[in-house]
Coordinates of N, CA and C in Angstrom, one line a residue:
X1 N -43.4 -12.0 -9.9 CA -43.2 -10.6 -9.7 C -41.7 -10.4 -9.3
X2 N -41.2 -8.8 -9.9 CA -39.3 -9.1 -9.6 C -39.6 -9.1 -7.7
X3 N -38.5 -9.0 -7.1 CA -38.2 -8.2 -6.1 C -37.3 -7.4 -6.3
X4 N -37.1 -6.3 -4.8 CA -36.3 -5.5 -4.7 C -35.0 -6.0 -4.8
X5 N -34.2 -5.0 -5.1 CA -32.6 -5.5 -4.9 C -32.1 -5.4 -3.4
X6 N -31.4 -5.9 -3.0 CA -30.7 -6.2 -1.6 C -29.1 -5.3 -1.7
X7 N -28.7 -5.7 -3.0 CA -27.4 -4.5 -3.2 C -27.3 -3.4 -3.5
X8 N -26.5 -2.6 -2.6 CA -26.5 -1.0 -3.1 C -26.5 -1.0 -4.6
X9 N -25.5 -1.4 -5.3 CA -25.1 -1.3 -6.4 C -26.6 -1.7 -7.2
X10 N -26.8 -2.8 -6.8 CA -27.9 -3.2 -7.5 C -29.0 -2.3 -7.5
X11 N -29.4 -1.6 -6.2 CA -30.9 -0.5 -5.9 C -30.4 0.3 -6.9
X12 N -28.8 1.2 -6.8 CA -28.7 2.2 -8.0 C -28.8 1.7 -9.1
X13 N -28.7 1.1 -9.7 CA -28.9 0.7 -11.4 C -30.5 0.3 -11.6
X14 N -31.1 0.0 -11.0 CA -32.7 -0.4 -10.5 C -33.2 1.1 -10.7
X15 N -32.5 1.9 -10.0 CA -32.9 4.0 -10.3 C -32.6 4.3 -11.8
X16 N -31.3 3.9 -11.6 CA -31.0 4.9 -12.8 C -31.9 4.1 -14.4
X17 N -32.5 2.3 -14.4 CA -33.3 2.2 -15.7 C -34.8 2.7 -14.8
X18 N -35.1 3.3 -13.8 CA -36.2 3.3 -13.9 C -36.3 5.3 -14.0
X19 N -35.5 5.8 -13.8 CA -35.4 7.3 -14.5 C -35.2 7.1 -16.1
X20 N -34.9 6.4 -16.3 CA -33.9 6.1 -18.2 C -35.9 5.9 -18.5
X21 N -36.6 4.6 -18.3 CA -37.8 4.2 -18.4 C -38.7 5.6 -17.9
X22 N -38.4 6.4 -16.9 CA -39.8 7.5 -16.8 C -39.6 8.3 -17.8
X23 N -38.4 8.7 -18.0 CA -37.8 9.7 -19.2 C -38.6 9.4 -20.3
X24 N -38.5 8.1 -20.8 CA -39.2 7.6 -22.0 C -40.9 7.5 -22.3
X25 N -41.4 6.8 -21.1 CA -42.5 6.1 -20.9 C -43.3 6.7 -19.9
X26 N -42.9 8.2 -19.2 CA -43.4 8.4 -17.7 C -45.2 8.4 -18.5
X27 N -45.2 8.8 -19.5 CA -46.6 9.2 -20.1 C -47.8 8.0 -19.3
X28 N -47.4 6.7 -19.5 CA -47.7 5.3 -19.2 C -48.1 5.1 -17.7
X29 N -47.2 6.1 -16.8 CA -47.6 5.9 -15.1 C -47.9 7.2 -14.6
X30 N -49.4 7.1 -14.5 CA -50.1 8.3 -13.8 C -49.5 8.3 -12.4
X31 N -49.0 9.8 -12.3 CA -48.3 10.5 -11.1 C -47.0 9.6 -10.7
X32 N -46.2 9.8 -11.5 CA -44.9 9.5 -11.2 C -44.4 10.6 -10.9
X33 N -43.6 10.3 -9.7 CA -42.8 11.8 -9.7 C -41.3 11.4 -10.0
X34 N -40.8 12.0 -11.3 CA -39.5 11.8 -12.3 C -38.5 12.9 -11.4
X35 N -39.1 13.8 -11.3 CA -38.4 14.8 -10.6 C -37.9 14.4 -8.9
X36 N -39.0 13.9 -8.4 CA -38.7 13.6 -7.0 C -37.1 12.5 -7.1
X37 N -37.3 11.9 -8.2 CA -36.7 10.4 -8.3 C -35.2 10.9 -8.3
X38 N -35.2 12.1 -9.7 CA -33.9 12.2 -10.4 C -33.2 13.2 -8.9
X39 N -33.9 14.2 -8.5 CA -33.1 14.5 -7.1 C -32.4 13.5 -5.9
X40 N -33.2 12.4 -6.3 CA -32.7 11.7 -4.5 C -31.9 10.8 -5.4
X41 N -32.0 10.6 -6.6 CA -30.2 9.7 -7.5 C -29.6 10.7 -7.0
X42 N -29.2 12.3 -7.4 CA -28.3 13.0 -7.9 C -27.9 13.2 -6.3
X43 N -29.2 13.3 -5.1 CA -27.9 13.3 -4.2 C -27.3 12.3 -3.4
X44 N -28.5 10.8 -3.7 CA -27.1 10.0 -3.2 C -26.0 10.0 -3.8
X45 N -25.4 10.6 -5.1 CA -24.3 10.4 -6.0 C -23.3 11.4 -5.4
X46 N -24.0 12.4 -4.8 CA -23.3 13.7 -3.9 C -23.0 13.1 -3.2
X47 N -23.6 12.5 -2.0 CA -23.2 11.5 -0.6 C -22.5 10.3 -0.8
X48 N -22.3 9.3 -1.9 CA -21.5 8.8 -2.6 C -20.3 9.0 -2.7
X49 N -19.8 10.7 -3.1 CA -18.9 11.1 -3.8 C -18.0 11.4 -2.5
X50 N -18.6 12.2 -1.7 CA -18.3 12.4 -0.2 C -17.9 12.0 0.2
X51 N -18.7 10.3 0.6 CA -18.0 9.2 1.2 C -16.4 8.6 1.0
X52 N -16.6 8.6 -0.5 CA -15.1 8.3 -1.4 C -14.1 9.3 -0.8
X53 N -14.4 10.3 -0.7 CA -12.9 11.8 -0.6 C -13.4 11.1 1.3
X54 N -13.8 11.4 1.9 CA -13.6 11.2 2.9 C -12.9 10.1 3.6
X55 N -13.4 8.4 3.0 CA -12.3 7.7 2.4 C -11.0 7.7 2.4
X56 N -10.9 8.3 1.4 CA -9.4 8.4 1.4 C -8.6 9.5 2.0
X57 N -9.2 10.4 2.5 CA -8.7 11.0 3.4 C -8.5 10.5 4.8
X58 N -9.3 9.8 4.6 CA -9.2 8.7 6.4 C -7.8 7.8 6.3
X59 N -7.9 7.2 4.8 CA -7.0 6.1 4.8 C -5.4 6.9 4.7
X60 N -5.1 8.3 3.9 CA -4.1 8.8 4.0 C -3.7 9.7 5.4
X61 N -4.8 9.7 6.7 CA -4.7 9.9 7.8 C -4.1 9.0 8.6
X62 N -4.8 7.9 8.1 CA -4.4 6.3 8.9 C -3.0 6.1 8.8
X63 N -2.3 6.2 7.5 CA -0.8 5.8 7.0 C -0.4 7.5 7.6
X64 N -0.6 8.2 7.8 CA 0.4 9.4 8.4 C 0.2 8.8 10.0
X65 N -0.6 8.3 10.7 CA -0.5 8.4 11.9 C 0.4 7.2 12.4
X66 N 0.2 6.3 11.1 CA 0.9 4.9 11.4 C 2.6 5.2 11.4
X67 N 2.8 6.1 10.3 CA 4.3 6.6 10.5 C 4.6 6.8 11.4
X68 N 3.8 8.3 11.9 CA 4.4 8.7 13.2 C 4.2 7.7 14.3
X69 N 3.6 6.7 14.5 CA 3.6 5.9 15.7 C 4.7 5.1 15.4
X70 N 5.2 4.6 14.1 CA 6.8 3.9 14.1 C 7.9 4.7 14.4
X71 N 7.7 6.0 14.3 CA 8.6 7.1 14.2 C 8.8 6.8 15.7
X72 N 7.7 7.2 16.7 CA 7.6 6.9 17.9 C 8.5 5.8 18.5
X73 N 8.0 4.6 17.5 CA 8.6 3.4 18.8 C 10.0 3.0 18.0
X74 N 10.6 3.7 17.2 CA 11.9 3.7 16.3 C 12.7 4.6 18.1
X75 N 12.3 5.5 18.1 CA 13.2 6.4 19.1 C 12.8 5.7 20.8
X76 N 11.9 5.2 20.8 CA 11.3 4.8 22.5 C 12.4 3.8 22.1
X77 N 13.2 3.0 21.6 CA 13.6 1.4 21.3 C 15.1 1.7 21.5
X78 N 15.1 2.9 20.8 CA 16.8 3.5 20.7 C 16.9 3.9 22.2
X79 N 16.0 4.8 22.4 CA 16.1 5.5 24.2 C 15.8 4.2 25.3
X80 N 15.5 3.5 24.9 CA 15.8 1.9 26.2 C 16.8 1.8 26.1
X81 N 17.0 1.2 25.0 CA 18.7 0.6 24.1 C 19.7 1.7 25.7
X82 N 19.7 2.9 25.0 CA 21.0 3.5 25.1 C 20.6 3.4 27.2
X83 N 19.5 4.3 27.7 CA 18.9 3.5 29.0 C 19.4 2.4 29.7
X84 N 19.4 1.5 29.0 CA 19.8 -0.1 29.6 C 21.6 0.0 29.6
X85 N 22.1 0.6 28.7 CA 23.8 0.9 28.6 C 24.1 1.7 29.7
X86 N 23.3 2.8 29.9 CA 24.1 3.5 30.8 C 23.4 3.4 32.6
X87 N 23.0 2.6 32.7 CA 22.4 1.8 34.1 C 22.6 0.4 34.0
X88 N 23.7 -0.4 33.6 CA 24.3 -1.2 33.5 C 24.7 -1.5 35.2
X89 N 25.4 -0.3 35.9 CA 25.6 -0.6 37.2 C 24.1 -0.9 38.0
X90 N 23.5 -0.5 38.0 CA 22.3 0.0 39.0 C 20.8 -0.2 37.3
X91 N 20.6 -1.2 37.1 CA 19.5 -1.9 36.3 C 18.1 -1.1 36.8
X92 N 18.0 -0.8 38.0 CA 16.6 -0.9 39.0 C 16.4 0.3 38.9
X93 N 17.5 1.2 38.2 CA 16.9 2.5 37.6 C 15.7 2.7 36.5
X94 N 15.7 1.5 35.6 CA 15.0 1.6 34.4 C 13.4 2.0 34.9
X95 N 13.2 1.3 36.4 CA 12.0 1.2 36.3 C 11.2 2.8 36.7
X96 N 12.6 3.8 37.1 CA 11.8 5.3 36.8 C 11.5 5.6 35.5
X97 N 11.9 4.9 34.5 CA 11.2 5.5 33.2 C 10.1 4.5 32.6
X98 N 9.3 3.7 33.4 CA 8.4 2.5 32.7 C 9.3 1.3 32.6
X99 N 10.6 0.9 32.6 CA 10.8 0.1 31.8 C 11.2 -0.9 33.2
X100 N 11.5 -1.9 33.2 CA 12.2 -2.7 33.8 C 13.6 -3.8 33.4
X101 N 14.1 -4.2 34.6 CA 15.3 -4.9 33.8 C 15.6 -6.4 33.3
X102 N 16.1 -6.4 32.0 CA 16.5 -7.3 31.9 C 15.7 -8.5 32.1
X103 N 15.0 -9.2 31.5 CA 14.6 -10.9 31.9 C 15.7 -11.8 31.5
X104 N 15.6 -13.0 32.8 CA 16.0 -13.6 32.3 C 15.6 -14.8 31.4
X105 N 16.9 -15.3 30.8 CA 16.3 -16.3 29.7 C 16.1 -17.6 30.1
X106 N 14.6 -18.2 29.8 CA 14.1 -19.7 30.0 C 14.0 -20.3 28.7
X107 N 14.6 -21.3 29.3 CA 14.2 -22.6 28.6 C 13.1 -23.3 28.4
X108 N 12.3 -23.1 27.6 CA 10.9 -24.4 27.5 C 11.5 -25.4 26.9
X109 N 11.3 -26.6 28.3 CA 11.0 -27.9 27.5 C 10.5 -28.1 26.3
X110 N 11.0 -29.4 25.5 CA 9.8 -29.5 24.3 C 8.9 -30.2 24.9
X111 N 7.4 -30.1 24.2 CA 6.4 -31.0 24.3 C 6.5 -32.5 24.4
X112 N 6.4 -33.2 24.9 CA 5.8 -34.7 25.1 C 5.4 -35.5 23.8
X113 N 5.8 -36.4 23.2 CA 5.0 -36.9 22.3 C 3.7 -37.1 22.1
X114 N 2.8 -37.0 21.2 CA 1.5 -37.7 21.3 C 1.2 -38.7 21.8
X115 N 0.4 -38.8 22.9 CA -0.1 -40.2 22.7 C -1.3 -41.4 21.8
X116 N -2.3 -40.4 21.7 CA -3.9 -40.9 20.7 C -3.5 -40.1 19.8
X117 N -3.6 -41.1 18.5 CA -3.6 -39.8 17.0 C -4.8 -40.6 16.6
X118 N -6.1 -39.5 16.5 CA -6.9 -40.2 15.3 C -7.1 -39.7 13.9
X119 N -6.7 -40.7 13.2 CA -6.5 -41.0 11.9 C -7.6 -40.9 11.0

């Protein structure tokens, strides 16, 4: 006996030969309902279609917002930048705008040799 399909793709194509087959053959299956069938294709294909424009309206939302958030940290990077230049005397200013001063620079040792390698 077949079984059901597991993939969307696959359940639609399983619809659309078994409308193609009622179209032809419904005569053969007492109380088929062809009509019940061909509506609930035609509106998953509506909710389908939806999904798609919605889609890509999400994804051309995602790349505008992604802009503006570089846009953002393009100017927050410049406004430290120039921040850190002009509190050069007095550093401990930064920290009225979020930022703080200056780290300084460490050195990491390197790592240790191996000692166990298994091969």
């Amino acid at each position: 006996m077949a079984r059901f399909p597991r993939r969307e793709g696959e359940m639609i194509h399983l619809a659309d030969q078994m409308i193609r087959g009622l179209d032809k053959f419904g005569h053969h299956f007492d109380g088929n309902d062809l009509m019940g069938l061909k509506q609930l294709r035609q509106l998953y294909q509506d909710k389908k279609e939806r999904q798609n424009e919605l889609a890509e309206a999400y994804k051309a939302a995602t790349e505008d917002k992604d802009g503006a958030l570089m846009d953002l940290i393009n100017k927050m990077k410049d406004e430290l930048r120039q921040a850190e230049l002009s509190t050069e005397e007095n550093p401990a200013l930064l920290e009225r705008i979020g930022w703080g001063t200056k780290s300084q620079t460490t050195v990491t040792p390197p790592p240790s040799a191996p000692r166990e390698l298994d091969l």
